[in-house]
């Protein structure tokens, strides 16, 4: 069972940047992937970016392409989300989740059946 902890959220003006971090323990990098989700109050979690540990392949939701970058540092078991050109609609609580099951690209961004979740970190984009 993997344990995940997110950090790096905060208050930022539109057009600004933040870098989120997801630390993990209890998991090896032999197989699997990690996805960043955003959840607004009263709404479902929406996937934004995924990285596969072994290949380094990445996938992005259309709403964040060209603005967000997901990366990893396997030596310390961290995954990052660099967020640039932030917009008010990017606000919400950001979670990372991890799994090893085979999925279609579209299903990577569904929160269903991920085995591990962090507690989330709040991001607010406002002037």
mmCIF file with all atom_site columns, C-alpha atoms in Angstrom:
data_model
loop_
_atom_site.group_PDB
_atom_site.id
_atom_site.type_symbol
_atom_site.label_atom_id
_atom_site.label_alt_id
_atom_site.label_comp_id
_atom_site.label_asym_id
_atom_site.label_entity_id
_atom_site.label_seq_id
_atom_site.pdbx_PDB_ins_code
_atom_site.Cartn_x
_atom_site.Cartn_y
_atom_site.Cartn_z
_atom_site.occupancy
_atom_site.B_iso_or_equiv
_atom_site.pdbx_formal_charge
_atom_site.auth_seq_id
_atom_site.auth_comp_id
_atom_site.auth_asym_id
_atom_site.auth_atom_id
_atom_site.pdbx_PDB_model_num
ATOM 1   C CA . UNK A 1 1   ? 0.000   0.000  0.000   1.00 0.00 ? 1   UNK A CA 1
ATOM 2   C CA . UNK A 1 2   ? 1.471   3.305  -1.119  1.00 0.00 ? 2   UNK A CA 1
ATOM 3   C CA . UNK A 1 3   ? 1.367   6.418  1.075   1.00 0.00 ? 3   UNK A CA 1
ATOM 4   C CA . UNK A 1 4   ? 1.168   9.788  -0.730  1.00 0.00 ? 4   UNK A CA 1
ATOM 5   C CA . UNK A 1 5   ? 1.600   13.332 0.602   1.00 0.00 ? 5   UNK A CA 1
ATOM 6   C CA . UNK A 1 6   ? 0.977   16.456 -1.512  1.00 0.00 ? 6   UNK A CA 1
ATOM 7   C CA . UNK A 1 7   ? 2.456   19.890 -0.859  1.00 0.00 ? 7   UNK A CA 1
ATOM 8   C CA . UNK A 1 8   ? 3.130   23.220 -2.583  1.00 0.00 ? 8   UNK A CA 1
ATOM 9   C CA . UNK A 1 9   ? -0.336  24.719 -2.887  1.00 0.00 ? 9   UNK A CA 1
ATOM 10  C CA . UNK A 1 10  ? -1.224  28.292 -2.020  1.00 0.00 ? 10  UNK A CA 1
ATOM 11  C CA . UNK A 1 11  ? -2.703  31.580 -3.205  1.00 0.00 ? 11  UNK A CA 1
ATOM 12  C CA . UNK A 1 12  ? -1.453  32.937 -6.529  1.00 0.00 ? 12  UNK A CA 1
ATOM 13  C CA . UNK A 1 13  ? -2.521  35.691 -8.939  1.00 0.00 ? 13  UNK A CA 1
ATOM 14  C CA . UNK A 1 14  ? -3.789  34.883 -12.439 1.00 0.00 ? 14  UNK A CA 1
ATOM 15  C CA . UNK A 1 15  ? -0.825  34.311 -14.727 1.00 0.00 ? 15  UNK A CA 1
ATOM 16  C CA . UNK A 1 16  ? 1.356   33.155 -11.862 1.00 0.00 ? 16  UNK A CA 1
ATOM 17  C CA . UNK A 1 17  ? 3.025   29.808 -11.202 1.00 0.00 ? 17  UNK A CA 1
ATOM 18  C CA . UNK A 1 18  ? 3.165   27.090 -8.559  1.00 0.00 ? 18  UNK A CA 1
ATOM 19  C CA . UNK A 1 19  ? 4.975   23.781 -8.257  1.00 0.00 ? 19  UNK A CA 1
ATOM 20  C CA . UNK A 1 20  ? 3.197   20.947 -6.477  1.00 0.00 ? 20  UNK A CA 1
ATOM 21  C CA . UNK A 1 21  ? 5.015   17.949 -5.030  1.00 0.00 ? 21  UNK A CA 1
ATOM 22  C CA . UNK A 1 22  ? 3.820   14.428 -4.278  1.00 0.00 ? 22  UNK A CA 1
ATOM 23  C CA . UNK A 1 23  ? 5.996   12.341 -1.983  1.00 0.00 ? 23  UNK A CA 1
ATOM 24  C CA . UNK A 1 24  ? 5.495   8.597  -1.749  1.00 0.00 ? 24  UNK A CA 1
ATOM 25  C CA . UNK A 1 25  ? 6.587   5.652  0.334   1.00 0.00 ? 25  UNK A CA 1
ATOM 26  C CA . UNK A 1 26  ? 5.800   1.955  0.267   1.00 0.00 ? 26  UNK A CA 1
ATOM 27  C CA . UNK A 1 27  ? 6.090   1.590  -3.514  1.00 0.00 ? 27  UNK A CA 1
ATOM 28  C CA . UNK A 1 28  ? 8.767   0.702  -6.046  1.00 0.00 ? 28  UNK A CA 1
ATOM 29  C CA . UNK A 1 29  ? 9.162   2.116  -9.541  1.00 0.00 ? 29  UNK A CA 1
ATOM 30  C CA . UNK A 1 30  ? 9.070   -1.217 -11.356 1.00 0.00 ? 30  UNK A CA 1
ATOM 31  C CA . UNK A 1 31  ? 5.576   -0.571 -12.662 1.00 0.00 ? 31  UNK A CA 1
ATOM 32  C CA . UNK A 1 32  ? 2.774   1.951  -12.464 1.00 0.00 ? 32  UNK A CA 1
ATOM 33  C CA . UNK A 1 33  ? 1.912   5.610  -12.878 1.00 0.00 ? 33  UNK A CA 1
ATOM 34  C CA . UNK A 1 34  ? 0.791   8.646  -10.919 1.00 0.00 ? 34  UNK A CA 1
ATOM 35  C CA . UNK A 1 35  ? -1.887  11.193 -11.845 1.00 0.00 ? 35  UNK A CA 1
ATOM 36  C CA . UNK A 1 36  ? -2.644  14.699 -10.578 1.00 0.00 ? 36  UNK A CA 1
ATOM 37  C CA . UNK A 1 37  ? -6.347  15.447 -10.042 1.00 0.00 ? 37  UNK A CA 1
ATOM 38  C CA . UNK A 1 38  ? -8.180  18.664 -9.215  1.00 0.00 ? 38  UNK A CA 1
ATOM 39  C CA . UNK A 1 39  ? -11.443 18.802 -7.250  1.00 0.00 ? 39  UNK A CA 1
ATOM 40  C CA . UNK A 1 40  ? -13.695 21.834 -6.899  1.00 0.00 ? 40  UNK A CA 1
ATOM 41  C CA . UNK A 1 41  ? -16.231 21.954 -4.029  1.00 0.00 ? 41  UNK A CA 1
ATOM 42  C CA . UNK A 1 42  ? -19.208 19.692 -4.701  1.00 0.00 ? 42  UNK A CA 1
ATOM 43  C CA . UNK A 1 43  ? -17.685 18.256 -7.873  1.00 0.00 ? 43  UNK A CA 1
ATOM 44  C CA . UNK A 1 44  ? -15.869 15.093 -8.890  1.00 0.00 ? 44  UNK A CA 1
ATOM 45  C CA . UNK A 1 45  ? -12.119 14.889 -9.158  1.00 0.00 ? 45  UNK A CA 1
ATOM 46  C CA . UNK A 1 46  ? -10.785 15.540 -12.671 1.00 0.00 ? 46  UNK A CA 1
ATOM 47  C CA . UNK A 1 47  ? -7.474  14.193 -13.923 1.00 0.00 ? 47  UNK A CA 1
ATOM 48  C CA . UNK A 1 48  ? -4.979  16.730 -15.275 1.00 0.00 ? 48  UNK A CA 1
ATOM 49  C CA . UNK A 1 49  ? -1.667  14.957 -15.854 1.00 0.00 ? 49  UNK A CA 1
ATOM 50  C CA . UNK A 1 50  ? -0.194  11.432 -15.656 1.00 0.00 ? 50  UNK A CA 1
ATOM 51  C CA . UNK A 1 51  ? 3.355   10.107 -15.697 1.00 0.00 ? 51  UNK A CA 1
ATOM 52  C CA . UNK A 1 52  ? 4.387   6.466  -16.126 1.00 0.00 ? 52  UNK A CA 1
ATOM 53  C CA . UNK A 1 53  ? 7.327   5.586  -13.888 1.00 0.00 ? 53  UNK A CA 1
ATOM 54  C CA . UNK A 1 54  ? 9.280   3.216  -16.123 1.00 0.00 ? 54  UNK A CA 1
ATOM 55  C CA . UNK A 1 55  ? 8.915   4.909  -19.489 1.00 0.00 ? 55  UNK A CA 1
ATOM 56  C CA . UNK A 1 56  ? 8.500   8.513  -18.386 1.00 0.00 ? 56  UNK A CA 1
ATOM 57  C CA . UNK A 1 57  ? 5.558   8.883  -20.775 1.00 0.00 ? 57  UNK A CA 1
ATOM 58  C CA . UNK A 1 58  ? 3.217   11.743 -19.910 1.00 0.00 ? 58  UNK A CA 1
ATOM 59  C CA . UNK A 1 59  ? -0.402  12.578 -20.712 1.00 0.00 ? 59  UNK A CA 1
ATOM 60  C CA . UNK A 1 60  ? -2.278  15.840 -20.203 1.00 0.00 ? 60  UNK A CA 1
ATOM 61  C CA . UNK A 1 61  ? -5.866  16.989 -20.143 1.00 0.00 ? 61  UNK A CA 1
ATOM 62  C CA . UNK A 1 62  ? -6.688  19.507 -22.861 1.00 0.00 ? 62  UNK A CA 1
ATOM 63  C CA . UNK A 1 63  ? -7.366  22.225 -20.305 1.00 0.00 ? 63  UNK A CA 1
ATOM 64  C CA . UNK A 1 64  ? -3.748  22.235 -19.063 1.00 0.00 ? 64  UNK A CA 1
ATOM 65  C CA . UNK A 1 65  ? -1.718  21.386 -22.179 1.00 0.00 ? 65  UNK A CA 1
ATOM 66  C CA . UNK A 1 66  ? 1.043   23.902 -22.717 1.00 0.00 ? 66  UNK A CA 1
ATOM 67  C CA . UNK A 1 67  ? 0.713   25.285 -19.179 1.00 0.00 ? 67  UNK A CA 1
ATOM 68  C CA . UNK A 1 68  ? 1.320   22.346 -16.794 1.00 0.00 ? 68  UNK A CA 1
ATOM 69  C CA . UNK A 1 69  ? 4.240   19.907 -16.766 1.00 0.00 ? 69  UNK A CA 1
ATOM 70  C CA . UNK A 1 70  ? 4.420   16.656 -14.804 1.00 0.00 ? 70  UNK A CA 1
ATOM 71  C CA . UNK A 1 71  ? 7.804   15.177 -13.913 1.00 0.00 ? 71  UNK A CA 1
ATOM 72  C CA . UNK A 1 72  ? 9.393   12.688 -11.527 1.00 0.00 ? 72  UNK A CA 1
ATOM 73  C CA . UNK A 1 73  ? 12.516  12.145 -9.456  1.00 0.00 ? 73  UNK A CA 1
ATOM 74  C CA . UNK A 1 74  ? 12.648  8.405  -8.899  1.00 0.00 ? 74  UNK A CA 1
ATOM 75  C CA . UNK A 1 75  ? 15.693  8.671  -6.609  1.00 0.00 ? 75  UNK A CA 1
ATOM 76  C CA . UNK A 1 76  ? 13.521  10.283 -3.929  1.00 0.00 ? 76  UNK A CA 1
ATOM 77  C CA . UNK A 1 77  ? 10.155  8.859  -5.097  1.00 0.00 ? 77  UNK A CA 1
ATOM 78  C CA . UNK A 1 78  ? 8.679   12.286 -5.898  1.00 0.00 ? 78  UNK A CA 1
ATOM 79  C CA . UNK A 1 79  ? 6.327   13.424 -8.652  1.00 0.00 ? 79  UNK A CA 1
ATOM 80  C CA . UNK A 1 80  ? 5.915   17.130 -9.446  1.00 0.00 ? 80  UNK A CA 1
ATOM 81  C CA . UNK A 1 81  ? 3.387   19.316 -11.205 1.00 0.00 ? 81  UNK A CA 1
ATOM 82  C CA . UNK A 1 82  ? 4.731   22.621 -12.510 1.00 0.00 ? 82  UNK A CA 1
ATOM 83  C CA . UNK A 1 83  ? 1.772   24.934 -13.118 1.00 0.00 ? 83  UNK A CA 1
ATOM 84  C CA . UNK A 1 84  ? 2.299   28.074 -15.224 1.00 0.00 ? 84  UNK A CA 1
ATOM 85  C CA . UNK A 1 85  ? -0.066  30.759 -16.527 1.00 0.00 ? 85  UNK A CA 1
ATOM 86  C CA . UNK A 1 86  ? -2.585  29.895 -13.835 1.00 0.00 ? 86  UNK A CA 1
ATOM 87  C CA . UNK A 1 87  ? -6.228  30.855 -14.311 1.00 0.00 ? 87  UNK A CA 1
ATOM 88  C CA . UNK A 1 88  ? -9.069  31.240 -11.782 1.00 0.00 ? 88  UNK A CA 1
ATOM 89  C CA . UNK A 1 89  ? -10.674 28.073 -13.135 1.00 0.00 ? 89  UNK A CA 1
ATOM 90  C CA . UNK A 1 90  ? -7.554  26.139 -12.056 1.00 0.00 ? 90  UNK A CA 1
ATOM 91  C CA . UNK A 1 91  ? -8.528  26.691 -8.411  1.00 0.00 ? 91  UNK A CA 1
ATOM 92  C CA . UNK A 1 92  ? -9.348  23.658 -6.291  1.00 0.00 ? 92  UNK A CA 1
ATOM 93  C CA . UNK A 1 93  ? -7.818  20.983 -4.166  1.00 0.00 ? 93  UNK A CA 1
ATOM 94  C CA . UNK A 1 94  ? -5.114  19.012 -5.962  1.00 0.00 ? 94  UNK A CA 1
ATOM 95  C CA . UNK A 1 95  ? -4.563  15.333 -5.247  1.00 0.00 ? 95  UNK A CA 1
ATOM 96  C CA . UNK A 1 96  ? -2.093  12.805 -6.548  1.00 0.00 ? 96  UNK A CA 1
ATOM 97  C CA . UNK A 1 97  ? -3.070  9.182  -7.014  1.00 0.00 ? 97  UNK A CA 1
ATOM 98  C CA . UNK A 1 98  ? -1.165  6.063  -7.959  1.00 0.00 ? 98  UNK A CA 1
ATOM 99  C CA . UNK A 1 99  ? -2.003  2.733  -9.548  1.00 0.00 ? 99  UNK A CA 1
ATOM 100 C CA . UNK A 1 100 ? -0.522  -0.143 -11.572 1.00 0.00 ? 100 UNK A CA 1
ATOM 101 C CA . UNK A 1 101 ? -3.508  -1.433 -13.551 1.00 0.00 ? 101 UNK A CA 1
ATOM 102 C CA . UNK A 1 102 ? -3.721  -1.211 -17.318 1.00 0.00 ? 102 UNK A CA 1
ATOM 103 C CA . UNK A 1 103 ? -5.903  1.685  -18.481 1.00 0.00 ? 103 UNK A CA 1
ATOM 104 C CA . UNK A 1 104 ? -6.864  3.476  -21.633 1.00 0.00 ? 104 UNK A CA 1
ATOM 105 C CA . UNK A 1 105 ? -5.593  7.034  -21.927 1.00 0.00 ? 105 UNK A CA 1
ATOM 106 C CA . UNK A 1 106 ? -9.068  8.388  -21.212 1.00 0.00 ? 106 UNK A CA 1
ATOM 107 C CA . UNK A 1 107 ? -9.387  6.241  -18.087 1.00 0.00 ? 107 UNK A CA 1
ATOM 108 C CA . UNK A 1 108 ? -6.136  7.602  -16.648 1.00 0.00 ? 108 UNK A CA 1
ATOM 109 C CA . UNK A 1 109 ? -8.075  10.760 -15.795 1.00 0.00 ? 109 UNK A CA 1
ATOM 110 C CA . UNK A 1 110 ? -10.980 9.000  -14.093 1.00 0.00 ? 110 UNK A CA 1
ATOM 111 C CA . UNK A 1 111 ? -10.624 8.840  -10.288 1.00 0.00 ? 111 UNK A CA 1
ATOM 112 C CA . UNK A 1 112 ? -12.240 5.407  -10.161 1.00 0.00 ? 112 UNK A CA 1
ATOM 113 C CA . UNK A 1 113 ? -10.171 2.455  -8.960  1.00 0.00 ? 113 UNK A CA 1
ATOM 114 C CA . UNK A 1 114 ? -6.918  4.229  -8.130  1.00 0.00 ? 114 UNK A CA 1
ATOM 115 C CA . UNK A 1 115 ? -5.344  2.337  -5.233  1.00 0.00 ? 115 UNK A CA 1
ATOM 116 C CA . UNK A 1 116 ? -3.555  5.176  -3.464  1.00 0.00 ? 116 UNK A CA 1
ATOM 117 C CA . UNK A 1 117 ? -4.478  8.808  -2.732  1.00 0.00 ? 117 UNK A CA 1
ATOM 118 C CA . UNK A 1 118 ? -2.933  11.683 -0.838  1.00 0.00 ? 118 UNK A CA 1
ATOM 119 C CA . UNK A 1 119 ? -4.726  14.198 1.373   1.00 0.00 ? 119 UNK A CA 1
ATOM 120 C CA . UNK A 1 120 ? -4.559  16.997 -1.209  1.00 0.00 ? 120 UNK A CA 1
ATOM 121 C CA . UNK A 1 121 ? -3.176  20.537 -1.299  1.00 0.00 ? 121 UNK A CA 1
ATOM 122 C CA . UNK A 1 122 ? -5.261  23.676 -1.904  1.00 0.00 ? 122 UNK A CA 1
ATOM 123 C CA . UNK A 1 123 ? -4.644  25.965 -4.881  1.00 0.00 ? 123 UNK A CA 1
ATOM 124 C CA . UNK A 1 124 ? -6.440  29.306 -5.167  1.00 0.00 ? 124 UNK A CA 1
ATOM 125 C CA . UNK A 1 125 ? -5.957  31.545 -8.212  1.00 0.00 ? 125 UNK A CA 1
ATOM 126 C CA . UNK A 1 126 ? -7.354  35.024 -7.597  1.00 0.00 ? 126 UNK A CA 1
ATOM 127 C CA . UNK A 1 127 ? -6.411  38.681 -7.903  1.00 0.00 ? 127 UNK A CA 1
#
